[in-house]
CSV table of C-alpha atoms in Angstrom, one decimal:
chain,number,residue,atom,x,y,z
A,147,MET,CA,35.8,-18.9,53.1
A,148,THR,CA,39.1,-19.4,52.2
A,149,THR,CA,41.5,-21.5,54.3
A,150,GLN,CA,44.8,-20.0,55.7
A,151,ARG,CA,46.3,-23.4,54.2
A,152,GLU,CA,44.9,-22.4,50.7
A,153,LYS,CA,46.3,-19.1,51.3
A,154,ALA,CA,49.3,-20.1,51.9
A,155,ILE,CA,49.2,-22.7,48.7
A,156,ARG,CA,47.6,-19.5,46.5
A,157,LEU,CA,51.2,-17.0,47.6
A,158,ARG,CA,53.6,-19.7,46.2
A,159,GLU,CA,51.4,-20.1,43.4
A,160,LEU,CA,52.0,-16.5,42.3
A,161,HIS,CA,55.7,-17.1,42.4
A,162,GLN,CA,55.3,-19.1,39.2
A,163,GLY,CA,54.1,-16.4,36.7
A,164,PRO,CA,53.1,-16.2,33.8
A,165,ARG,CA,52.6,-12.3,35.7
A,166,ILE,CA,55.0,-10.7,38.0
A,167,LEU,CA,53.6,-10.8,42.0
A,168,ALA,CA,53.9,-6.7,42.6
A,169,LEU,CA,54.2,-6.4,46.4
A,170,PRO,CA,53.3,-2.7,47.6
A,171,ASN,CA,54.6,-3.5,51.2
A,172,VAL,CA,52.3,-1.7,54.3
A,173,TRP,CA,52.6,-0.9,57.8
A,174,ASP,CA,48.9,-1.6,59.2
A,175,CYS,CA,45.4,-2.3,58.5
A,176,ALA,CA,44.8,0.8,57.0
A,177,GLY,CA,47.6,0.1,53.9
A,178,ALA,CA,46.3,-3.6,53.8
A,179,ARG,CA,42.7,-2.6,53.0
A,180,LEU,CA,43.9,0.0,50.4
A,181,VAL,CA,46.1,-2.3,48.6
A,182,GLU,CA,43.5,-4.8,49.0
A,183,GLU,CA,40.9,-2.8,47.3
A,184,ALA,CA,44.0,-1.3,44.4
A,185,GLY,CA,43.5,-5.2,43.4
A,186,PHE,CA,46.5,-6.5,44.6
A,187,SER,CA,46.7,-10.4,45.3
A,188,VAL,CA,49.0,-9.9,48.3
A,189,VAL,CA,49.8,-8.0,51.6
A,190,ALA,CA,53.3,-8.0,52.5
A,191,THR,CA,54.3,-5.8,55.3
A,192,ALA,CA,57.8,-3.6,55.3
A,193,SER,CA,59.7,-4.1,58.9
A,194,ALA,CA,61.1,-0.8,58.2
A,195,SER,CA,57.8,0.8,57.8
A,196,MET,CA,56.3,-1.7,60.3
A,197,SER,CA,59.1,0.0,63.4
A,198,TRP,CA,58.5,3.5,62.0
A,199,SER,CA,54.7,3.4,62.7
A,200,LEU,CA,55.4,2.1,66.1
A,201,GLY,CA,58.2,4.4,66.9
A,202,TYR,CA,61.0,2.2,66.4
A,203,PRO,CA,63.9,2.2,64.1
A,204,ASP,CA,64.6,0.1,61.6
A,205,GLY,CA,67.0,-2.7,62.0
A,206,GLN,CA,64.7,-5.7,64.4
A,207,SER,CA,64.4,-2.7,66.9
A,208,LEU,CA,60.4,-4.0,66.9
A,209,PRO,CA,59.8,-6.2,69.5
A,210,ARG,CA,58.4,-9.5,68.5
A,211,GLU,CA,55.4,-9.6,70.5
A,212,GLU,CA,54.5,-5.7,68.8
A,213,MET,CA,55.3,-7.1,65.9
A,214,LEU,CA,53.0,-9.8,65.8
A,215,PHE,CA,49.8,-7.9,66.9
A,216,MET,CA,50.6,-6.1,63.9
A,217,VAL,CA,50.7,-9.2,62.2
A,218,ARG,CA,46.9,-10.4,63.4
A,219,ARG,CA,45.5,-7.4,62.6
A,220,ILE,CA,46.4,-7.2,59.4
A,221,ALA,CA,46.0,-10.6,58.7
A,222,ALA,CA,42.2,-10.1,60.4
A,223,THR,CA,41.4,-7.6,57.9
A,224,ALA,CA,42.9,-8.5,55.3
A,225,GLN,CA,40.7,-11.4,52.4
A,226,VAL,CA,44.1,-12.1,50.8
A,227,PRO,CA,47.3,-13.8,52.1
A,228,VAL,CA,49.7,-12.0,53.9
A,229,THR,CA,53.1,-12.4,53.6
A,230,VAL,CA,55.4,-10.9,56.6
A,231,ASP,CA,59.3,-9.1,56.6
A,232,ILE,CA,60.0,-10.9,60.1
A,233,GLU,CA,63.9,-9.2,59.0
A,234,ALA,CA,66.7,-11.8,60.7
A,235,GLY,CA,63.7,-13.7,62.4
A,236,TYR,CA,64.2,-12.8,65.9
A,237,GLY,CA,66.7,-15.0,66.3
A,238,ALA,CA,70.5,-14.5,64.3
A,239,ASN,CA,72.1,-17.0,65.9
A,240,SER,CA,69.3,-19.3,67.3
A,241,VAL,CA,67.0,-21.6,64.9
A,242,SER,CA,65.0,-21.5,67.7
A,243,GLU,CA,64.2,-17.8,67.8
A,244,VAL,CA,63.3,-18.1,64.5
A,245,ILE,CA,60.9,-21.2,64.3
A,246,LYS,CA,59.4,-19.0,67.0
A,247,THR,CA,59.1,-16.4,65.3
A,248,ALA,CA,57.3,-17.8,62.2
A,249,GLN,CA,54.9,-19.6,64.5
A,250,GLY,CA,53.9,-16.7,65.5
A,251,VAL,CA,53.6,-15.1,62.3
A,252,LEU,CA,51.3,-18.5,61.5
A,253,ASP,CA,49.3,-18.2,64.5
A,254,ALA,CA,48.5,-14.8,64.0
A,255,GLY,CA,47.0,-15.9,60.2
A,256,ALA,CA,49.9,-14.6,58.1
A,257,VAL,CA,51.2,-17.4,55.1
A,258,GLY,CA,54.4,-15.5,54.0
A,259,ILE,CA,57.5,-14.8,56.0
A,260,ASN,CA,60.7,-12.9,54.5
A,261,LEU,CA,64.3,-13.9,55.9
A,262,GLU,CA,67.5,-12.2,55.5
A,263,ASP,CA,70.8,-13.0,56.2
A,264,GLY,CA,72.6,-9.9,57.3
A,265,ASP,CA,73.7,-11.1,60.9
A,266,GLY,CA,73.1,-7.8,62.7
A,267,ASP,CA,76.9,-6.3,62.7
A,268,GLY,CA,77.2,-5.2,59.4
A,269,GLY,CA,78.0,-8.5,57.6
A,270,LEU,CA,76.5,-11.6,56.6
A,271,THR,CA,75.5,-15.1,58.4
A,272,ASP,CA,77.3,-18.2,57.2
A,273,ILE,CA,75.3,-19.8,54.6
A,274,ALA,CA,75.0,-22.9,56.3
A,275,PHE,CA,73.6,-21.5,59.6
A,276,GLN,CA,71.4,-19.6,57.4
A,277,SER,CA,70.2,-22.7,55.7
A,278,GLU,CA,69.4,-24.7,58.8
A,279,LYS,CA,67.3,-22.0,59.7
A,280,ILE,CA,65.4,-22.5,56.2
A,281,ILE,CA,65.3,-25.6,56.5
A,282,ALA,CA,63.9,-25.7,59.8
A,283,LEU,CA,61.3,-23.5,58.8
A,284,ARG,CA,60.1,-25.6,56.1
A,285,ALA,CA,59.6,-28.7,58.7
A,286,LEU,CA,57.6,-26.4,60.5
A,287,GLY,CA,55.4,-25.6,57.6
A,288,GLU,CA,54.9,-29.3,57.2
A,289,PHE,CA,54.1,-30.0,61.2
A,290,ALA,CA,51.5,-27.6,60.9
A,291,GLY,CA,49.6,-28.1,57.5
A,292,ILE,CA,50.2,-24.8,56.5
A,293,PRO,CA,53.5,-24.8,53.5
A,294,ILE,CA,54.6,-21.2,54.8
A,295,VAL,CA,56.2,-19.2,52.1
A,296,ILE,CA,59.5,-18.5,53.0
A,297,ASN,CA,61.1,-15.3,50.5
A,298,ALA,CA,65.1,-16.2,51.5
A,299,ARG,CA,66.8,-13.0,51.4
A,300,THR,CA,70.6,-12.2,50.9
A,301,ASP,CA,72.1,-8.7,51.6
A,302,VAL,CA,75.4,-9.6,49.7
A,303,PHE,CA,74.6,-6.3,47.3
A,304,HIS,CA,74.0,-3.8,50.6
A,305,ALA,CA,76.8,-1.2,50.0
A,306,GLY,CA,80.2,-2.2,52.2
A,307,ILE,CA,79.4,-5.6,53.2
A,308,LEU,CA,81.6,-6.9,49.6
A,309,GLU,CA,83.2,-6.0,46.8
A,310,PRO,CA,81.3,-5.1,43.9
A,311,ASP,CA,83.4,-8.3,42.2
A,312,GLU,CA,82.3,-9.9,44.9
A,313,GLN,CA,78.9,-9.2,45.1
A,314,PHE,CA,77.3,-11.5,41.9
A,315,PRO,CA,78.8,-14.8,42.4
A,316,GLU,CA,78.6,-14.6,46.4
A,317,ALA,CA,74.6,-13.6,46.1
A,318,VAL,CA,74.2,-17.1,43.4
A,319,ARG,CA,76.0,-19.3,45.8
A,320,ARG,CA,74.2,-18.3,48.6
A,321,LEU,CA,70.7,-17.6,46.9
A,322,ASN,CA,71.0,-21.2,45.8
A,323,ALA,CA,71.8,-22.6,49.0
A,324,TYR,CA,69.3,-21.0,50.3
A,325,ARG,CA,66.7,-22.6,47.4
A,326,ALA,CA,67.9,-26.2,48.4
A,327,ALA,CA,67.2,-25.6,51.8
A,328,GLY,CA,63.3,-24.9,51.2
A,329,ALA,CA,62.8,-21.5,49.9
A,330,ASP,CA,60.1,-20.5,48.0
A,331,CYS,CA,61.9,-17.3,46.3
A,332,LEU,CA,65.0,-15.2,46.2
A,333,PHE,CA,65.2,-11.9,47.0
A,334,ALA,CA,68.0,-10.0,45.9
A,335,PRO,CA,67.4,-5.9,47.3
A,336,PHE,CA,69.3,-3.2,46.0
A,337,VAL,CA,70.3,-4.4,42.0
A,338,THR,CA,69.0,-1.8,39.2
A,339,ASP,CA,71.0,-2.9,36.7
A,340,ALA,CA,69.1,-5.0,34.0
A,341,PRO,CA,72.0,-7.2,32.8
A,342,MET,CA,73.0,-8.0,36.1
A,343,ILE,CA,69.2,-9.1,37.0
A,344,SER,CA,69.0,-10.9,33.9
A,345,ALA,CA,71.9,-12.5,35.3
A,346,LEU,CA,71.0,-13.5,38.7
A,347,VAL,CA,67.3,-14.4,36.7
A,348,ARG,CA,69.8,-16.7,34.3
A,349,ASP,CA,71.5,-18.5,37.2
A,350,LEU,CA,69.6,-19.1,40.3
A,351,HIS,CA,67.4,-21.8,40.7
A,352,GLY,CA,64.2,-20.2,41.5
A,353,PRO,CA,62.0,-17.5,41.0
A,354,LEU,CA,63.4,-13.8,41.5
A,355,ASN,CA,62.1,-11.3,44.1
A,356,ILE,CA,64.5,-7.6,43.8
A,357,LEU,CA,63.5,-4.4,45.5
A,358,ALA,CA,61.2,-1.4,43.5
A,359,MET,CA,64.6,1.5,43.4
A,360,PRO,CA,64.8,4.4,40.9
A,361,GLY,CA,66.3,3.7,38.0
A,362,MET,CA,65.3,-0.1,37.5
A,363,PRO,CA,63.6,-1.4,34.6
A,364,SER,CA,59.5,-1.2,34.7
A,365,LEU,CA,57.8,-4.1,35.8
A,366,CYS,CA,56.5,-5.1,32.3
A,367,GLU,CA,61.0,-4.9,31.0
A,368,LEU,CA,61.4,-6.9,34.0
A,369,GLU,CA,58.6,-9.8,34.0
A,370,ALA,CA,59.7,-10.5,30.1
A,371,MET,CA,62.8,-10.9,31.5
A,372,GLY,CA,61.6,-12.8,34.2
A,373,VAL,CA,61.7,-11.9,37.9
A,374,ARG,CA,58.8,-13.0,39.4
A,375,ARG,CA,58.0,-10.9,42.1
A,376,VAL,CA,59.0,-7.0,43.0
A,377,SER,CA,58.3,-5.5,46.4
A,378,THR,CA,58.6,-1.3,47.1
A,379,GLY,CA,60.0,-1.9,51.2
A,380,PRO,CA,59.6,1.0,52.6
A,381,ALA,CA,59.0,3.1,49.9
A,382,LEU,CA,54.8,3.4,50.5
A,383,PHE,CA,55.9,4.5,54.3
A,384,LEU,CA,58.1,7.5,52.4
A,385,ALA,CA,56.2,8.5,50.7
A,386,ALA,CA,53.2,9.4,53.1
A,387,ALA,CA,55.7,10.4,55.7
A,388,THR,CA,56.6,13.2,53.2
A,389,THR,CA,52.9,14.1,52.3
A,390,ALA,CA,52.6,14.4,55.7
A,391,ARG,CA,55.3,17.2,56.7
A,392,ARG,CA,54.8,19.0,53.4
A,393,MET,CA,51.1,19.6,55.0
A,394,ALA,CA,52.5,20.7,58.2
A,395,GLU,CA,55.2,22.8,57.2
A,396,HIS,CA,52.1,24.9,54.8
A,397,LEU,CA,50.2,24.4,57.9
A,398,ARG,CA,52.7,26.1,60.2
A,399,GLU,CA,54.0,28.7,57.5
A,400,ASP,CA,50.7,30.1,55.6
A,401,GLY,CA,48.1,28.6,58.1
A,402,VAL,CA,46.7,26.7,55.2
A,403,CYS,CA,45.6,23.0,55.8
A,404,ARG,CA,45.9,21.5,52.3
A,405,THR,CA,44.6,18.6,50.8
A,406,ALA,CA,47.1,16.1,49.8
A,407,GLY,CA,46.3,17.0,46.3
A,408,PRO,CA,43.7,15.4,43.3
A,409,GLY,CA,42.1,12.1,44.3
A,410,SER,CA,43.1,12.4,48.2
A,411,ILE,CA,41.1,9.8,50.1
A,412,ILE,CA,38.9,11.4,52.3
A,413,TYR,CA,36.8,10.2,55.6
A,414,PRO,CA,33.8,8.6,54.3
A,415,GLU,CA,36.1,6.3,52.2
A,416,MET,CA,39.0,5.4,54.5
A,417,ASN,CA,35.9,5.0,57.4
A,418,ARG,CA,33.7,2.5,54.8
A,419,LEU,CA,37.3,0.6,54.4
A,420,MET,CA,38.0,0.0,57.8
A,421,MET,CA,34.2,-1.4,58.7
A,422,ARG,CA,35.6,-5.3,57.9
A,423,VAL,CA,38.5,-4.1,61.1
A,424,THR,CA,36.0,-3.2,63.6
A,425,GLU,CA,33.5,-6.1,62.9
A,426,LEU,CA,36.6,-8.6,63.7
């Protein structure tokens, strides 16, 4: 039986290469089992996907208790390490609230978190304050004996926050500060340009995580460039929602219940994957 501490250590090790850590972000137990069955070594959640699945818009609208309930189910279902997108930690203005959220994540059985520096009002949290949160999170992991893996995200590249010529230097400044505070990985979403990604790899003092988006280099190319982690964000949820909408439209328009196409998962297979869940 792999302990929670061992899972945390393994998750941290996976950021050191040589292979890139690809994360198809999920939102429930079914997604966790499908990702694990497909051979991925980590299960990661997406905050937007989890919020939508429970009837909330993205943007820390999902109550912390409901988020942690889902994390507990996912972590109990998966045998591999689980890392959780906690957005701004449910405490944009409070270190203690971020620690409360992270403690809940550890209690639920997960071993990693994604913490962003957006302030919820279209701006960015003060670097020193964000670093204070990361220092406190590092201390929490040490106290708990579980070296929680901290993926520090900056929203510098989010449209409208900064002018284009300000984005790169500010991203480097922020992410290196977060690394110095104790972050294990540095997340710069919304970057697809290869020269920009290469420059981030060069100037950052820790493993770089980017968001999978149309137009970005392939995983093999990113790996060769030195990127260590790639997340899909809400892409899997949006793909599933698109398929569901198309099938519903077909049923309404021509009265035919069509499958999702070749390779569709069938009832017995899905039920088999969930046997581990029902045995909890």
